mmCIF file of C-alpha atoms and ligand atoms in Angstrom:
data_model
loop_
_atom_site.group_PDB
_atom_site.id
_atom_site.type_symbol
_atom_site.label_atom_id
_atom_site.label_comp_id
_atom_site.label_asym_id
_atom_site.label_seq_id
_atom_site.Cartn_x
_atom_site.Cartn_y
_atom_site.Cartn_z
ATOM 1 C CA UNK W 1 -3.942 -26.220 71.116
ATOM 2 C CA UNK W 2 -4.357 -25.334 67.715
ATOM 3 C CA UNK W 3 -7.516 -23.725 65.523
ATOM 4 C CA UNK W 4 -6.444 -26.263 62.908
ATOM 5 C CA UNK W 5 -8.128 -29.780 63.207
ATOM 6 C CA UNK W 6 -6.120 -32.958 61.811
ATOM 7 C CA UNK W 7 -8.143 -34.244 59.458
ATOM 8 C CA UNK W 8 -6.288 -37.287 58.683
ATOM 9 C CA UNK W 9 -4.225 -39.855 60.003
ATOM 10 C CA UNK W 10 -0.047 -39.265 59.512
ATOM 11 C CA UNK W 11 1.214 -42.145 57.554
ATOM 12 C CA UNK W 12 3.812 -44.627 58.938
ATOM 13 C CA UNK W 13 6.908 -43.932 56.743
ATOM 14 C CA UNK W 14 9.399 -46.045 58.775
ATOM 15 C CA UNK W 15 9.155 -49.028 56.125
ATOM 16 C CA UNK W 16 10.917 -46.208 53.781
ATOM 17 C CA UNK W 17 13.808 -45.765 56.054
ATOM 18 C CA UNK W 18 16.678 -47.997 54.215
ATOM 19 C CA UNK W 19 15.675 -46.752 50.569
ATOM 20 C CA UNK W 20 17.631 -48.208 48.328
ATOM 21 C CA UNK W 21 20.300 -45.628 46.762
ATOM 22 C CA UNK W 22 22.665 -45.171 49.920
ATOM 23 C CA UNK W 23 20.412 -42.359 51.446
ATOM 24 C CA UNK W 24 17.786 -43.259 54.325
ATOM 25 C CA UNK W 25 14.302 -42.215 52.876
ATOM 26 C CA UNK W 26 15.163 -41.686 49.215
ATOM 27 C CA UNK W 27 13.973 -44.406 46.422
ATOM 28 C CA UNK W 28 15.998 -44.184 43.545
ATOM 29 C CA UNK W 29 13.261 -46.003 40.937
ATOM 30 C CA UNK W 30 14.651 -46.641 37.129
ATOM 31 C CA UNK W 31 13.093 -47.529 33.506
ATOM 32 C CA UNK W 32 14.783 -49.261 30.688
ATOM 33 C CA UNK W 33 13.583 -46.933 28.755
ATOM 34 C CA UNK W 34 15.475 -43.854 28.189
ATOM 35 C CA UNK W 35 14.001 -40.647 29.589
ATOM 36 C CA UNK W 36 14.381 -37.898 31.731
ATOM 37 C CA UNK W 37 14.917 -37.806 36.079
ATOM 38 C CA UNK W 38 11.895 -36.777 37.506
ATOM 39 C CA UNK W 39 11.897 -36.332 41.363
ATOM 40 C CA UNK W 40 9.364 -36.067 43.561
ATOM 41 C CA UNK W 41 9.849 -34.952 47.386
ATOM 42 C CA UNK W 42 7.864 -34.607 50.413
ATOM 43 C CA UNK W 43 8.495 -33.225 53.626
ATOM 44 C CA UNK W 44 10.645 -30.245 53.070
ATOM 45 C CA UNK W 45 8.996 -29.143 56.172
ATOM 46 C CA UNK W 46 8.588 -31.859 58.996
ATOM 47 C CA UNK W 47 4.713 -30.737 59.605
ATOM 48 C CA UNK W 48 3.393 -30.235 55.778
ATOM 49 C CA UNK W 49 2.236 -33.988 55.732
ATOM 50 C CA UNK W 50 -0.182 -33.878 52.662
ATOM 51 C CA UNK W 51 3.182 -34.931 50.136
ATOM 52 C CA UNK W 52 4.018 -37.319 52.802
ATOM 53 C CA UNK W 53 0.842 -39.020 52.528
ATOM 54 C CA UNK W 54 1.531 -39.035 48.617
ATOM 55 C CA UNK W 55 4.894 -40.261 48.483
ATOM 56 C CA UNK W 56 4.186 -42.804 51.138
ATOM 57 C CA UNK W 57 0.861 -44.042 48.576
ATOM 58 C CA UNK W 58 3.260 -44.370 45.433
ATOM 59 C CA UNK W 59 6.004 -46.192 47.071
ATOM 60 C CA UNK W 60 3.559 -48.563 48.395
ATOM 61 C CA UNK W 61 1.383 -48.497 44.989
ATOM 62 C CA UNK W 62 4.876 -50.072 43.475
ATOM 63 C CA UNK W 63 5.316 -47.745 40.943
ATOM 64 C CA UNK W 64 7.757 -47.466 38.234
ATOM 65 C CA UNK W 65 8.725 -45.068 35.945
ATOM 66 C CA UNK W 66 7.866 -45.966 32.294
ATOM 67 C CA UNK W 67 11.033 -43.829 31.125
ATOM 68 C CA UNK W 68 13.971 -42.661 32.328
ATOM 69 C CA UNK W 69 14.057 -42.537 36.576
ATOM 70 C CA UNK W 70 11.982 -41.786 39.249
ATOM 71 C CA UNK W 71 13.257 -40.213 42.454
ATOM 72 C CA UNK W 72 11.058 -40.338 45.680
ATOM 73 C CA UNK W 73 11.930 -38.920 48.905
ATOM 74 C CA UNK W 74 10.935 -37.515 52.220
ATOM 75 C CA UNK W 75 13.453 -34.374 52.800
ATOM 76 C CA UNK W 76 12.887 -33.140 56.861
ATOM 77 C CA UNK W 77 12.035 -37.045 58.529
ATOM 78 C CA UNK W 78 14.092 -35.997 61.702
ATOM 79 C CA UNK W 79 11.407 -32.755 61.879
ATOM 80 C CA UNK W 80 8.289 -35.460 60.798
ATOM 81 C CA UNK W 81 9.335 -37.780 63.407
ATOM 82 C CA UNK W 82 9.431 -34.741 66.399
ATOM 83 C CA UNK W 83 5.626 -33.956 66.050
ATOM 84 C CA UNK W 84 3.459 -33.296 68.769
ATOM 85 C CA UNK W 85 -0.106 -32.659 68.746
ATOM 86 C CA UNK W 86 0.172 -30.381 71.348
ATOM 87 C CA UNK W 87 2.657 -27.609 69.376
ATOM 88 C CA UNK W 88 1.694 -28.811 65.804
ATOM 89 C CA UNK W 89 3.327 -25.956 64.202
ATOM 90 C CA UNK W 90 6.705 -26.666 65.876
ATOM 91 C CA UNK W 91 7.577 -29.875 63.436
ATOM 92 C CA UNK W 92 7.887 -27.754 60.488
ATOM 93 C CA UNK W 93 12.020 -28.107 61.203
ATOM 94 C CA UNK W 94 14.742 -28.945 63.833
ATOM 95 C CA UNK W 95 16.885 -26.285 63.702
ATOM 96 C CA UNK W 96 16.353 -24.571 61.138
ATOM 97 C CA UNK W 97 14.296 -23.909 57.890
ATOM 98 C CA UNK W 98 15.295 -26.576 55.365
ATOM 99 C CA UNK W 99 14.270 -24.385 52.678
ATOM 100 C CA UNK W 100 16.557 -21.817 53.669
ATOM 101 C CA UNK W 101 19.437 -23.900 53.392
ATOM 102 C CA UNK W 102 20.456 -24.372 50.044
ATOM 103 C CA UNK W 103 22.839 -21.368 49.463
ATOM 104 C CA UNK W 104 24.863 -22.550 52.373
ATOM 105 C CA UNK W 105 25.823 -26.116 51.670
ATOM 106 C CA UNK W 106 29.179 -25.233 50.812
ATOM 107 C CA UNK W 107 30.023 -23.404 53.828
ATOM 108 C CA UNK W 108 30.823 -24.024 56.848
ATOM 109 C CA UNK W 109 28.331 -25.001 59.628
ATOM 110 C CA UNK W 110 26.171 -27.746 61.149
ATOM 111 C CA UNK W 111 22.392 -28.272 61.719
ATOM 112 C CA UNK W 112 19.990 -30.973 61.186
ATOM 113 C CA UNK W 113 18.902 -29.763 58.438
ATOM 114 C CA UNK W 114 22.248 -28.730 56.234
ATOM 115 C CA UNK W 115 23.420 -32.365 57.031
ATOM 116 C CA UNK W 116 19.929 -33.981 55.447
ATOM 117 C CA UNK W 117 20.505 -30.947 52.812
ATOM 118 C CA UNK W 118 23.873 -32.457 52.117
ATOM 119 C CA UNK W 119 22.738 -35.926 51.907
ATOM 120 C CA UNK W 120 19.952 -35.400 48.859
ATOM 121 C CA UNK W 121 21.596 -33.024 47.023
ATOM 122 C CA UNK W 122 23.559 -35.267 44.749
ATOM 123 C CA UNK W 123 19.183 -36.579 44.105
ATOM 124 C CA UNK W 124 18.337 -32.983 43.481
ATOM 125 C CA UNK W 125 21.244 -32.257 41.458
ATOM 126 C CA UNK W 126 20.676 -35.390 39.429
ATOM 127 C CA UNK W 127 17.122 -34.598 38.658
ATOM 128 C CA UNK W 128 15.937 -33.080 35.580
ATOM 129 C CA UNK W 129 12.168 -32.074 36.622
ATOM 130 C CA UNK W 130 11.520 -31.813 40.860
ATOM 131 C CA UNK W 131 8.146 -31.644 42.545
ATOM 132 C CA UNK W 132 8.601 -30.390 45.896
ATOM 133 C CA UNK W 133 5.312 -30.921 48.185
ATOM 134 C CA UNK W 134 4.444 -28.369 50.586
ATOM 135 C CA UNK W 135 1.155 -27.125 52.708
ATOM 136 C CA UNK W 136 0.469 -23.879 54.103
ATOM 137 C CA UNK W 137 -0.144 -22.576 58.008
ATOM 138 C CA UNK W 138 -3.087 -21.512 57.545
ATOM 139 C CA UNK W 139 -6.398 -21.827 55.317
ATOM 140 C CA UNK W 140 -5.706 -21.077 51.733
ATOM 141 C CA UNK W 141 -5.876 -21.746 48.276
ATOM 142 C CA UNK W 142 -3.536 -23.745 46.891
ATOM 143 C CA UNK W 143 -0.543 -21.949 45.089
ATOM 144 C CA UNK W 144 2.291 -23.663 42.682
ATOM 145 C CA UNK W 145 5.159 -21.616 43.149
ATOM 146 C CA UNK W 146 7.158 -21.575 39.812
ATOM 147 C CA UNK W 147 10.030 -19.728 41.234
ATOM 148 C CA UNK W 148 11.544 -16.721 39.034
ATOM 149 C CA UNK W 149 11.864 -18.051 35.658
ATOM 150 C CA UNK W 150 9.495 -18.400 32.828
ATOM 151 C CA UNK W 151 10.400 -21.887 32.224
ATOM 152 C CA UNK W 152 8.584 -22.748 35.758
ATOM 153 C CA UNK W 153 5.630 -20.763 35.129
ATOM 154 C CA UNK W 154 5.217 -22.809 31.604
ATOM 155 C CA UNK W 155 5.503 -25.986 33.315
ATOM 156 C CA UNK W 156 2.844 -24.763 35.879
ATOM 157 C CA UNK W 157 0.942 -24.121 33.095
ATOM 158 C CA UNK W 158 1.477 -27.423 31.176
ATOM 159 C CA UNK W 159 0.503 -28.927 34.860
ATOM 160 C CA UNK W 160 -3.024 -27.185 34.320
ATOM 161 C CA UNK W 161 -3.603 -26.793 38.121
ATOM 162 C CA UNK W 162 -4.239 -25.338 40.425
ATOM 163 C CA UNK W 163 -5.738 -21.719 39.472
ATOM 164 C CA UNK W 164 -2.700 -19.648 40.944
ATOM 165 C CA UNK W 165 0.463 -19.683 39.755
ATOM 166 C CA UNK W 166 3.041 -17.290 41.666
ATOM 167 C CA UNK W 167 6.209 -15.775 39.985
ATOM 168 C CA UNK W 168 8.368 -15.303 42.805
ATOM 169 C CA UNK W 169 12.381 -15.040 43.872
ATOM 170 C CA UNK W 170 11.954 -16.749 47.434
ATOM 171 C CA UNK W 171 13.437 -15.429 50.353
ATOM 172 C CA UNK W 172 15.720 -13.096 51.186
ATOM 173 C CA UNK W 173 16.925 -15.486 54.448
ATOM 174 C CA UNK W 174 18.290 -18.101 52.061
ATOM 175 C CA UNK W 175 18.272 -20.187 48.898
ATOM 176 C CA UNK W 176 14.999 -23.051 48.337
ATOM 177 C CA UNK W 177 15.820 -26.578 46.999
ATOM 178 C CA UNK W 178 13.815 -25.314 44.062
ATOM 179 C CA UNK W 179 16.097 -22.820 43.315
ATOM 180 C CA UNK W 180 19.367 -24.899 43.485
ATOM 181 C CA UNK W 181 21.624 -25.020 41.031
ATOM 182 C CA UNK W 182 19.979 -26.348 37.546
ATOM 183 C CA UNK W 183 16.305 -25.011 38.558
ATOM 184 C CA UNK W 184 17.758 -21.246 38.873
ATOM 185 C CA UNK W 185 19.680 -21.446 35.813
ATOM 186 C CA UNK W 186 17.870 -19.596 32.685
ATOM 187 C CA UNK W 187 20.168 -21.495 30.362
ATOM 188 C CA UNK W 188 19.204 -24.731 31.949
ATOM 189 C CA UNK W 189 16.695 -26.993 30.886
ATOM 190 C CA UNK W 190 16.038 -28.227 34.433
ATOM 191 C CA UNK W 191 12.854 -27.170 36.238
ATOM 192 C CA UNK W 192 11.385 -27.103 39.257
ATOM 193 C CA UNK W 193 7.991 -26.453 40.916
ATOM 194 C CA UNK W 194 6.956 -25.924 44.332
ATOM 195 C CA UNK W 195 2.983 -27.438 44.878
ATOM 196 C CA UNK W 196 1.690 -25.601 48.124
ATOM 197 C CA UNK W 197 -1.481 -27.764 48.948
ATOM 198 C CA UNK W 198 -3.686 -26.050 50.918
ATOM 199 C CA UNK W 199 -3.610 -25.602 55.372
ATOM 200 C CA UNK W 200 -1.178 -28.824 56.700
ATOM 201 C CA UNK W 201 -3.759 -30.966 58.036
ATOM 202 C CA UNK W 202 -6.636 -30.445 55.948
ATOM 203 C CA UNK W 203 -8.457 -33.254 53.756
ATOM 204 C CA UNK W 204 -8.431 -31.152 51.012
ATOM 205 C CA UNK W 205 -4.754 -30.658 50.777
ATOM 206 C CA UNK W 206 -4.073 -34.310 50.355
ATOM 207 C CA UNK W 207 -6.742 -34.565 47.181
ATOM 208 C CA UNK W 208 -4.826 -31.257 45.717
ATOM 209 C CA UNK W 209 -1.566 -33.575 46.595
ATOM 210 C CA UNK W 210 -2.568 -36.703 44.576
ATOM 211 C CA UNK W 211 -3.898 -34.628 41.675
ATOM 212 C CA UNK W 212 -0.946 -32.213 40.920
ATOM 213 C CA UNK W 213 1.520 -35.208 41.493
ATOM 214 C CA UNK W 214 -0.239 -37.169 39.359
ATOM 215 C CA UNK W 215 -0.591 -34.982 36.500
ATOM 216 C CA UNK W 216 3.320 -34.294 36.947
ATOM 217 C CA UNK W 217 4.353 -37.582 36.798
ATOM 218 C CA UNK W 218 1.847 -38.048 33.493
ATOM 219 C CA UNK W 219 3.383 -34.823 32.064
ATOM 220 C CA UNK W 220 6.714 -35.976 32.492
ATOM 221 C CA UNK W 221 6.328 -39.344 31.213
ATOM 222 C CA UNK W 222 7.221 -41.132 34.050
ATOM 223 C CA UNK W 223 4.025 -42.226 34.557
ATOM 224 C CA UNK W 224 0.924 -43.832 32.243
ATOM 225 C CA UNK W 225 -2.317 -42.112 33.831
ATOM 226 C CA UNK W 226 -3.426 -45.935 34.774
ATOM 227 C CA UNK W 227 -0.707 -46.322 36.346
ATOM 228 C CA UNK W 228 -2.103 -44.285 39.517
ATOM 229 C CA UNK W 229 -4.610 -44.833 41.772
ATOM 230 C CA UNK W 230 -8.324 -43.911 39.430
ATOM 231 C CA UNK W 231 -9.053 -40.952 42.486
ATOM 232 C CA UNK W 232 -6.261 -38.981 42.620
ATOM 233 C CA UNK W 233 -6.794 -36.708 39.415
ATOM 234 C CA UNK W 234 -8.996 -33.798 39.852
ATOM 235 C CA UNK W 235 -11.361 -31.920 37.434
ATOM 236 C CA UNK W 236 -9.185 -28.898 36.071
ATOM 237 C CA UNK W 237 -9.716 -25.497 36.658
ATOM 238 C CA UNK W 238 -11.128 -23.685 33.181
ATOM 239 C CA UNK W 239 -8.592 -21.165 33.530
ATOM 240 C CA UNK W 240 -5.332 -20.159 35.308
ATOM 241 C CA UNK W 241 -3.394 -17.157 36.380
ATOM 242 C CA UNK W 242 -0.343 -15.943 36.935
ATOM 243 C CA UNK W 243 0.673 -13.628 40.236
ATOM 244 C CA UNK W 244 4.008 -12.073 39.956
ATOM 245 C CA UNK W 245 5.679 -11.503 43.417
ATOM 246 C CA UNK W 246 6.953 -7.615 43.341
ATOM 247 C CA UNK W 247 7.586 -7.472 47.128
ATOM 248 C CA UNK W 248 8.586 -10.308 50.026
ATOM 249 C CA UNK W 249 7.963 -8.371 53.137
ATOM 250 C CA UNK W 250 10.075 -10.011 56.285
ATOM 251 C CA UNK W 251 9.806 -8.926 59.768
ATOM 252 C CA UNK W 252 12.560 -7.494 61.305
ATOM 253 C CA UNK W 253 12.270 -8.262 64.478
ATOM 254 C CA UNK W 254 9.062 -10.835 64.614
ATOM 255 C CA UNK W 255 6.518 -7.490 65.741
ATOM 256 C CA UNK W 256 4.440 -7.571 62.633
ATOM 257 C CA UNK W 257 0.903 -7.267 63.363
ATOM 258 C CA UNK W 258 -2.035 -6.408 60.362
ATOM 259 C CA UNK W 259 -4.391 -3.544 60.458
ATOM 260 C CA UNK W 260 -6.902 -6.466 59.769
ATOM 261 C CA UNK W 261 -6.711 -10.262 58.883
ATOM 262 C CA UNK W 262 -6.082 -11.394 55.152
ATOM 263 C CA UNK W 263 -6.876 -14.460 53.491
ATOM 264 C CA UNK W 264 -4.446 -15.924 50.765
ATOM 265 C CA UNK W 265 -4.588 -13.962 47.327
ATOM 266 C CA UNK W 266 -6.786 -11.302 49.064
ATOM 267 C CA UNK W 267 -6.553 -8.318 46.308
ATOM 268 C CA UNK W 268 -6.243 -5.222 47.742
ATOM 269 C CA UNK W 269 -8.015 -2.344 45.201
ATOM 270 C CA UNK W 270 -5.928 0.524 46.376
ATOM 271 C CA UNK W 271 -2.748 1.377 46.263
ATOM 272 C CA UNK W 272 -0.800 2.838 49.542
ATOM 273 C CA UNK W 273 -3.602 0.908 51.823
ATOM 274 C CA UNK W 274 -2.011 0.028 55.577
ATOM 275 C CA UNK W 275 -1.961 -3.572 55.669
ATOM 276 C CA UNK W 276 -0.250 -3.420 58.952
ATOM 277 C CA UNK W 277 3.316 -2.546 60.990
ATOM 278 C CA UNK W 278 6.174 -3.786 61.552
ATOM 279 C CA UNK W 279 7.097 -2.383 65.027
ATOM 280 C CA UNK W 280 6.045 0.817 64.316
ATOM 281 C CA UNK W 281 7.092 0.902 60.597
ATOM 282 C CA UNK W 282 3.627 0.436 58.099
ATOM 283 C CA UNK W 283 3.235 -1.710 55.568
ATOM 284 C CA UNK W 284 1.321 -0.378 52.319
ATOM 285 C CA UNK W 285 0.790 -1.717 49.353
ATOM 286 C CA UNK W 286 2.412 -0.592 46.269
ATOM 287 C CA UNK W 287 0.230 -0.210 43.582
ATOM 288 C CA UNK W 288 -3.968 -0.697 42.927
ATOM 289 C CA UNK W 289 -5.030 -4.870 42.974
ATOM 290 C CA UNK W 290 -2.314 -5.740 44.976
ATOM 291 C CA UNK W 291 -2.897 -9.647 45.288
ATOM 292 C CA UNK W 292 -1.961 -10.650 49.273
ATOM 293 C CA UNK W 293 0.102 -13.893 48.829
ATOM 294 C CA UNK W 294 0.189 -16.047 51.717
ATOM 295 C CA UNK W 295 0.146 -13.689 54.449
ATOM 296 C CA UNK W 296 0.796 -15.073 58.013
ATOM 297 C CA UNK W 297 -2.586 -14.393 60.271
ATOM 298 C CA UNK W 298 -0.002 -15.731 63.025
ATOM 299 C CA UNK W 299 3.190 -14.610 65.447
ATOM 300 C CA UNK W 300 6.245 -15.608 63.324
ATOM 301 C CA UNK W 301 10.176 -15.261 64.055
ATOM 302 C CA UNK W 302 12.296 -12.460 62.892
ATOM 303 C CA UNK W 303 13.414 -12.218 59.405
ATOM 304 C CA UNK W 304 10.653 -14.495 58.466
ATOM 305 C CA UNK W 305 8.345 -13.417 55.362
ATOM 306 C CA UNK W 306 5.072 -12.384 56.809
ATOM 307 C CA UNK W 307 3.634 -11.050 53.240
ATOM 308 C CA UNK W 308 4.210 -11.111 49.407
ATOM 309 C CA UNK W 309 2.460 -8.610 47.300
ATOM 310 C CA UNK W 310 2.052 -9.277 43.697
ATOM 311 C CA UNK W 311 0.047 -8.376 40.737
ATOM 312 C CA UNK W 312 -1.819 -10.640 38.078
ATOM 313 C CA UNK W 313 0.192 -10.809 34.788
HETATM 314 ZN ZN1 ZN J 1 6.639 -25.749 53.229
#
């Protein structure tokens, strides 16, 4: 059983399944105006069902883009569909991580989730602006995750929510959809961002949902503000910040345990603190306010990221 009550019901995405662009669960919606491709996916991970419940709303809402095209899709269904109540945590993929993917789609090998990578990349590709909904294991605050690039932290900014912004390369165990091609490209004017919602099943995380996607699809001009449901925007924060990822730490061989249990953007005054070891190798931090981003207060796989540290900038 898990710590983490479900807090809402899992929507019923099965009336999605034909789509209507050749791809099962992708919505291809377009303007007669001219303007740019904005996409917006859920379910990168099978379990993080706060986008789901937001993609799900604005496909049934009818909406359409005011300019330019509108992509909507649900990324890991096969993962989605395998849940259990029993071993929440275990939906997050099939095989493997489908954010972990996207570096390999040109190579060899089979999975689950390379085949579904294959199938939406020419929609990722096409796309000019990508929101990519995600939710977190455990309690914390929500985080957009801009990628590398200043270009994703402006359009964080531009978003206006929530408070934390994070800088950050990914992972060293493969490429994220938000990195692919355009997205990663300093010379390209294609962005992405990466909304982490708050814990999977929380309430909460499905209000954070509905307001950032609904202040992306006003930003990008795909959408009029009464075009979406009156609730979903939220009050903005006064003020945001930016947390530039210095260090991913992975586990080598899944034996990471912490000297004590962090919260999400914990700072950490001093620098060369034990946060915890790796087997028997310990983890310090590398300089004074080191900000704690998403550490895992759970058992995970090795070569998984267990920690970033970061600083405000
Ligand atoms: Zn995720």
């Amino acid at each position: 059983m898990t710590e983490h009550p479900i807090e809402f019901e899992f929507p019923d995405i099965t009336p999605w399944r034909a789509g209507n662009a050749g791809t099962e669960f992708v919505h291809v919606l377009e303007s007669t105006e001219p303007g740019p491709v904005v996409m917006v996916n859920a379910l990168t991970h099978g379990n993080e069902v706060s986008g789901a419940i937001v993609v799900d709303a604005l496909l049934r809402h009818g909406l359409k883009p005011r300019r330019g095209t509108l992509i909507l899709s649900f990324a890991n269904v096969a993962a989605y569909v395998s849940f259990d109540k029993d071993r929440p945590f275990k939906s997050r993929m099939v095989d493997e991580d489908f954010n972990r993917v996207w570096s390999r789609l040109d190579q060899p090998g089979d999975s689950v989730e390379l085949r579904r990578a294959r199938q939406l990349r020419p929609f990722v590709e096409r796309a000019d602006l990508l929101l990519d909904l995600h939710s977190m294991h455990d309690d914390c605050v929500p985080l957009m995750l801009a990628g590398p690039l200043q270009k994703g932290v402006d359009l964080a900014r531009r978003v206006g929510t929530p408070i934390d912004i994070i800088r950050d390369k990914g992972h060293p165990s493969g490429r994220r959809m938000r990195d692919h091609g355009g997205f990663g490209d300093p010379d390209s004017p294609k962005v992405a961002l990466l909304i982490e919602t708050g814990q999977h099943w929380r309430a909460a995380s499905v209000a954070v949902a509905k307001d950032v996607t609904a202040r992306f699809l006003v930003l990008t001009g795909a959408a009029e503000p009464a075009d979406l449901p009156v609730d979903w925007q939220q009050k903005l924060p006064p003020a945001q910040r930016v947390v530039e990822v210095t260090h991913a730490v992975a586990t080598r061989q899944g034996n990471f345990t912490f000297v004590k249990r962090h919260n999400g953007q914990d700072i950490v005054a001093e620098a060369g603190t034990v946060l915890g070891h790796d087997d028997d190798t310990p983890i310090v931090t590398p300089y004074d306010n080191c900000v704690l981003v998403m550490p895992s207060n759970h058992r995970v796989r090795a070569g998984v990221t267990i920690v970033r540290m970061g600083r405000v900038v």
